[in-house]
mmCIF file of C-alpha atoms in Angstrom:
data_model
loop_
_atom_site.group_PDB
_atom_site.id
_atom_site.type_symbol
_atom_site.label_atom_id
_atom_site.label_comp_id
_atom_site.label_asym_id
_atom_site.label_seq_id
_atom_site.Cartn_x
_atom_site.Cartn_y
_atom_site.Cartn_z
ATOM 1 C CA MET G 1 30.550 -142.745 -74.496
ATOM 2 C CA ARG G 2 32.192 -140.193 -72.287
ATOM 3 C CA VAL G 3 29.737 -137.682 -70.886
ATOM 4 C CA TYR G 4 30.213 -134.476 -68.949
ATOM 5 C CA GLY G 5 27.708 -131.872 -67.921
ATOM 6 C CA VAL G 6 27.284 -128.141 -67.573
ATOM 7 C CA THR G 7 24.651 -127.192 -65.032
ATOM 8 C CA GLY G 8 23.512 -124.156 -63.096
ATOM 9 C CA TRP G 9 20.543 -121.961 -62.439
ATOM 10 C CA LYS G 10 18.661 -119.989 -65.105
ATOM 11 C CA ASN G 11 20.712 -117.105 -66.578
ATOM 12 C CA SER G 12 23.950 -118.481 -65.126
ATOM 13 C CA GLY G 13 25.693 -118.756 -68.500
ATOM 14 C CA LYS G 14 25.189 -122.478 -69.176
ATOM 15 C CA THR G 15 24.330 -122.178 -72.864
ATOM 16 C CA THR G 16 27.122 -119.705 -73.620
ATOM 17 C CA LEU G 17 29.607 -121.935 -71.804
ATOM 18 C CA MET G 18 28.320 -125.001 -73.682
ATOM 19 C CA GLU G 19 28.671 -123.219 -77.031
ATOM 20 C CA ARG G 20 32.187 -122.078 -76.229
ATOM 21 C CA LEU G 21 33.209 -125.532 -74.945
ATOM 22 C CA VAL G 22 31.907 -127.217 -78.112
ATOM 23 C CA THR G 23 33.929 -124.773 -80.228
ATOM 24 C CA GLU G 24 37.050 -125.257 -78.081
ATOM 25 C CA ILE G 25 36.907 -129.042 -77.853
ATOM 26 C CA THR G 26 35.967 -129.671 -81.503
ATOM 27 C CA GLY G 27 38.772 -127.259 -82.422
ATOM 28 C CA ARG G 28 41.131 -129.687 -80.713
ATOM 29 C CA GLY G 29 39.985 -132.454 -83.052
ATOM 30 C CA PHE G 30 37.444 -134.233 -80.847
ATOM 31 C CA ALA G 31 33.937 -135.198 -81.989
ATOM 32 C CA VAL G 32 31.341 -133.706 -79.647
ATOM 33 C CA SER G 33 27.567 -134.065 -79.390
ATOM 34 C CA THR G 34 25.288 -132.274 -76.971
ATOM 35 C CA VAL G 35 22.111 -132.947 -75.009
ATOM 36 C CA LYS G 36 20.035 -130.003 -73.774
ATOM 37 C CA HIS G 37 17.395 -130.494 -71.074
ATOM 38 C CA ALA G 38 14.414 -128.157 -70.906
ATOM 39 C CA HIS G 39 11.889 -128.013 -68.095
ATOM 40 C CA HIS G 40 9.106 -126.922 -70.422
ATOM 41 C CA ALA G 41 7.572 -128.138 -73.664
ATOM 42 C CA THR G 42 10.270 -127.052 -76.091
ATOM 43 C CA GLU G 43 8.970 -126.701 -79.636
ATOM 44 C CA ILE G 44 11.498 -127.343 -82.377
ATOM 45 C CA ASP G 45 8.886 -127.517 -85.088
ATOM 46 C CA HIS G 46 6.436 -124.838 -86.196
ATOM 47 C CA GLU G 47 2.794 -124.719 -87.161
ATOM 48 C CA GLY G 48 2.257 -125.020 -90.869
ATOM 49 C CA ARG G 49 5.392 -127.107 -91.504
ATOM 50 C CA ASP G 50 4.750 -130.543 -93.001
ATOM 51 C CA SER G 51 6.484 -132.240 -90.072
ATOM 52 C CA PHE G 52 4.298 -130.299 -87.600
ATOM 53 C CA ARG G 53 1.206 -131.440 -89.471
ATOM 54 C CA HIS G 54 2.420 -135.063 -89.299
ATOM 55 C CA ARG G 55 2.853 -134.792 -85.514
ATOM 56 C CA GLN G 56 -0.518 -133.082 -85.089
ATOM 57 C CA ALA G 57 -2.127 -135.926 -87.025
ATOM 58 C CA GLY G 58 -0.773 -138.349 -84.409
ATOM 59 C CA ALA G 59 2.561 -139.634 -85.676
ATOM 60 C CA ARG G 60 4.721 -140.985 -82.832
ATOM 61 C CA GLU G 61 7.959 -140.148 -84.656
ATOM 62 C CA VAL G 62 8.691 -137.819 -87.548
ATOM 63 C CA LEU G 63 12.052 -137.882 -89.284
ATOM 64 C CA VAL G 64 12.897 -134.857 -91.413
ATOM 65 C CA ALA G 65 15.731 -135.339 -93.886
ATOM 66 C CA SER G 66 17.498 -132.997 -96.278
ATOM 67 C CA PRO G 67 20.843 -132.943 -98.086
ATOM 68 C CA VAL G 68 22.445 -131.115 -95.132
ATOM 69 C CA ARG G 69 20.868 -132.649 -91.970
ATOM 70 C CA TRP G 70 18.259 -134.919 -90.540
ATOM 71 C CA ALA G 71 16.263 -134.682 -87.337
ATOM 72 C CA LEU G 72 14.069 -137.160 -85.521
ATOM 73 C CA MET G 73 11.230 -135.884 -83.363
ATOM 74 C CA HIS G 74 9.600 -138.317 -80.960
ATOM 75 C CA GLU G 75 6.272 -137.458 -79.323
ATOM 76 C CA LEU G 76 5.844 -138.917 -75.843
ATOM 77 C CA ARG G 77 2.032 -138.978 -76.163
ATOM 78 C CA ASP G 78 1.442 -139.023 -72.371
ATOM 79 C CA ALA G 79 4.381 -141.340 -71.668
ATOM 80 C CA GLY G 80 6.877 -140.159 -69.036
ATOM 81 C CA GLU G 81 10.063 -138.335 -69.903
ATOM 82 C CA PRO G 82 12.770 -140.934 -70.634
ATOM 83 C CA PRO G 83 15.831 -141.109 -68.403
ATOM 84 C CA LEU G 84 18.998 -139.441 -69.641
ATOM 85 C CA ALA G 85 20.702 -142.850 -69.977
ATOM 86 C CA ASP G 86 18.023 -143.950 -72.455
ATOM 87 C CA LEU G 87 18.369 -140.761 -74.475
ATOM 88 C CA LEU G 88 22.144 -141.159 -74.711
ATOM 89 C CA THR G 89 21.627 -144.485 -76.533
ATOM 90 C CA LYS G 90 19.957 -142.521 -79.367
ATOM 91 C CA LEU G 91 23.198 -140.675 -80.180
ATOM 92 C CA SER G 92 25.843 -141.810 -82.630
ATOM 93 C CA PRO G 93 29.243 -142.529 -81.032
ATOM 94 C CA VAL G 94 31.454 -139.497 -80.424
ATOM 95 C CA ASP G 95 34.438 -138.692 -78.227
ATOM 96 C CA LEU G 96 32.406 -136.610 -75.778
ATOM 97 C CA VAL G 97 28.768 -135.796 -75.096
ATOM 98 C CA LEU G 98 28.289 -132.489 -73.298
ATOM 99 C CA ILE G 99 25.029 -132.330 -71.363
ATOM 100 C CA GLU G 100 23.356 -129.036 -70.479
ATOM 101 C CA GLY G 101 21.052 -129.160 -67.493
ATOM 102 C CA TYR G 102 20.094 -132.370 -65.707
ATOM 103 C CA LYS G 103 21.222 -130.972 -62.329
ATOM 104 C CA ARG G 104 20.144 -134.057 -60.410
ATOM 105 C CA GLU G 105 21.639 -136.720 -62.691
ATOM 106 C CA PRO G 106 24.792 -138.402 -61.321
ATOM 107 C CA HIS G 107 27.205 -137.635 -64.211
ATOM 108 C CA ALA G 108 30.110 -135.297 -63.464
ATOM 109 C CA LYS G 109 29.517 -131.671 -64.298
ATOM 110 C CA VAL G 110 30.811 -128.108 -64.164
ATOM 111 C CA GLU G 111 28.508 -125.569 -62.570
ATOM 112 C CA ALA G 112 28.106 -122.280 -64.441
ATOM 113 C CA HIS G 113 27.550 -119.456 -61.952
ATOM 114 C CA ARG G 114 26.940 -115.735 -62.299
ATOM 115 C CA HIS G 115 27.149 -113.815 -59.050
ATOM 116 C CA GLU G 116 24.515 -111.266 -60.123
ATOM 117 C CA THR G 117 21.742 -113.906 -60.326
ATOM 118 C CA GLY G 118 21.798 -114.096 -56.535
ATOM 119 C CA ARG G 119 21.289 -117.863 -56.663
ATOM 120 C CA PRO G 120 23.239 -120.130 -54.329
ATOM 121 C CA LEU G 121 25.905 -122.452 -55.674
ATOM 122 C CA LEU G 122 24.867 -126.019 -56.363
ATOM 123 C CA ALA G 123 28.413 -127.257 -55.732
ATOM 124 C CA GLY G 124 28.055 -127.399 -51.948
ATOM 125 C CA GLU G 125 24.906 -129.511 -52.153
ATOM 126 C CA ASN G 126 25.523 -131.620 -55.270
ATOM 127 C CA ALA G 127 28.397 -134.121 -55.217
ATOM 128 C CA SER G 128 28.298 -134.511 -59.032
ATOM 129 C CA VAL G 129 29.514 -130.908 -59.460
ATOM 130 C CA ARG G 130 33.248 -131.354 -59.955
ATOM 131 C CA ALA G 131 34.136 -127.685 -60.614
ATOM 132 C CA VAL G 132 32.602 -124.221 -60.711
ATOM 133 C CA ALA G 133 32.941 -121.730 -63.550
ATOM 134 C CA SER G 134 32.007 -118.310 -62.195
ATOM 135 C CA ASN G 135 32.335 -114.611 -62.937
ATOM 136 C CA ALA G 136 33.047 -114.125 -59.213
ATOM 137 C CA ALA G 137 35.508 -115.806 -56.862
ATOM 138 C CA PRO G 138 33.382 -118.007 -54.583
ATOM 139 C CA GLU G 139 35.275 -119.215 -51.535
ATOM 140 C CA GLY G 140 35.083 -122.231 -49.285
ATOM 141 C CA LEU G 141 34.465 -124.792 -52.032
ATOM 142 C CA SER G 142 36.098 -128.200 -52.139
ATOM 143 C CA VAL G 143 36.115 -128.192 -55.968
ATOM 144 C CA PRO G 144 38.228 -126.135 -58.407
ATOM 145 C CA VAL G 145 36.909 -122.703 -59.378
ATOM 146 C CA PHE G 146 37.565 -121.304 -62.862
ATOM 147 C CA HIS G 147 36.650 -117.972 -64.358
ATOM 148 C CA LEU G 148 33.560 -118.382 -66.519
ATOM 149 C CA ASP G 149 35.430 -116.933 -69.511
ATOM 150 C CA ASP G 150 38.489 -119.206 -69.143
ATOM 151 C CA VAL G 151 37.099 -121.735 -71.593
ATOM 152 C CA GLY G 152 40.468 -123.267 -72.505
ATOM 153 C CA THR G 153 41.218 -124.168 -68.887
ATOM 154 C CA ILE G 154 37.674 -125.459 -68.330
ATOM 155 C CA ALA G 155 38.015 -127.622 -71.470
ATOM 156 C CA ASP G 156 41.402 -128.915 -70.211
ATOM 157 C CA PHE G 157 39.749 -129.875 -66.901
ATOM 158 C CA ILE G 158 36.828 -131.669 -68.570
ATOM 159 C CA LEU G 159 39.039 -133.559 -71.026
ATOM 160 C CA LYS G 160 41.311 -134.685 -68.197
ATOM 161 C CA GLU G 161 38.269 -135.767 -66.153
ATOM 162 C CA VAL G 162 36.959 -137.963 -69.001
ATOM 163 C CA GLY G 163 40.389 -139.303 -69.960
ATOM 164 C CA LEU G 164 40.800 -137.593 -73.338
#
């Protein structure tokens, strides 16, 4: 599968850019899935739900199914976090998988950047950053710079990069 990432520091606009890219690229007729990395114990289930109770009882995996969606939760139970490549094998085939986060993974990515965060650009230090999407006009970069709100042009760039 073709994969491309959106990375950046906290509050840089990654999630908003991801959401807008999914809308733009699926609107062009491509099938898109996403992977979101979190640095903390993200809880997608809630206390009192049947599935939560199954996990609390010790189930390694809980699959929740309904007429409109299904979700599989896998508890690591003290095992290490699996590599991104292993997680990608869990997805059904699509035209493009957009990955949010995973700064240090080698896949190509666009860096979301907001000047007001005061954080340095990753692009100068991370060779997998192939472009920057910013609300400012950073200079001296060897990669293309797009305005953070120019989602159509960013989507064009990503689709060209992955050969779609």
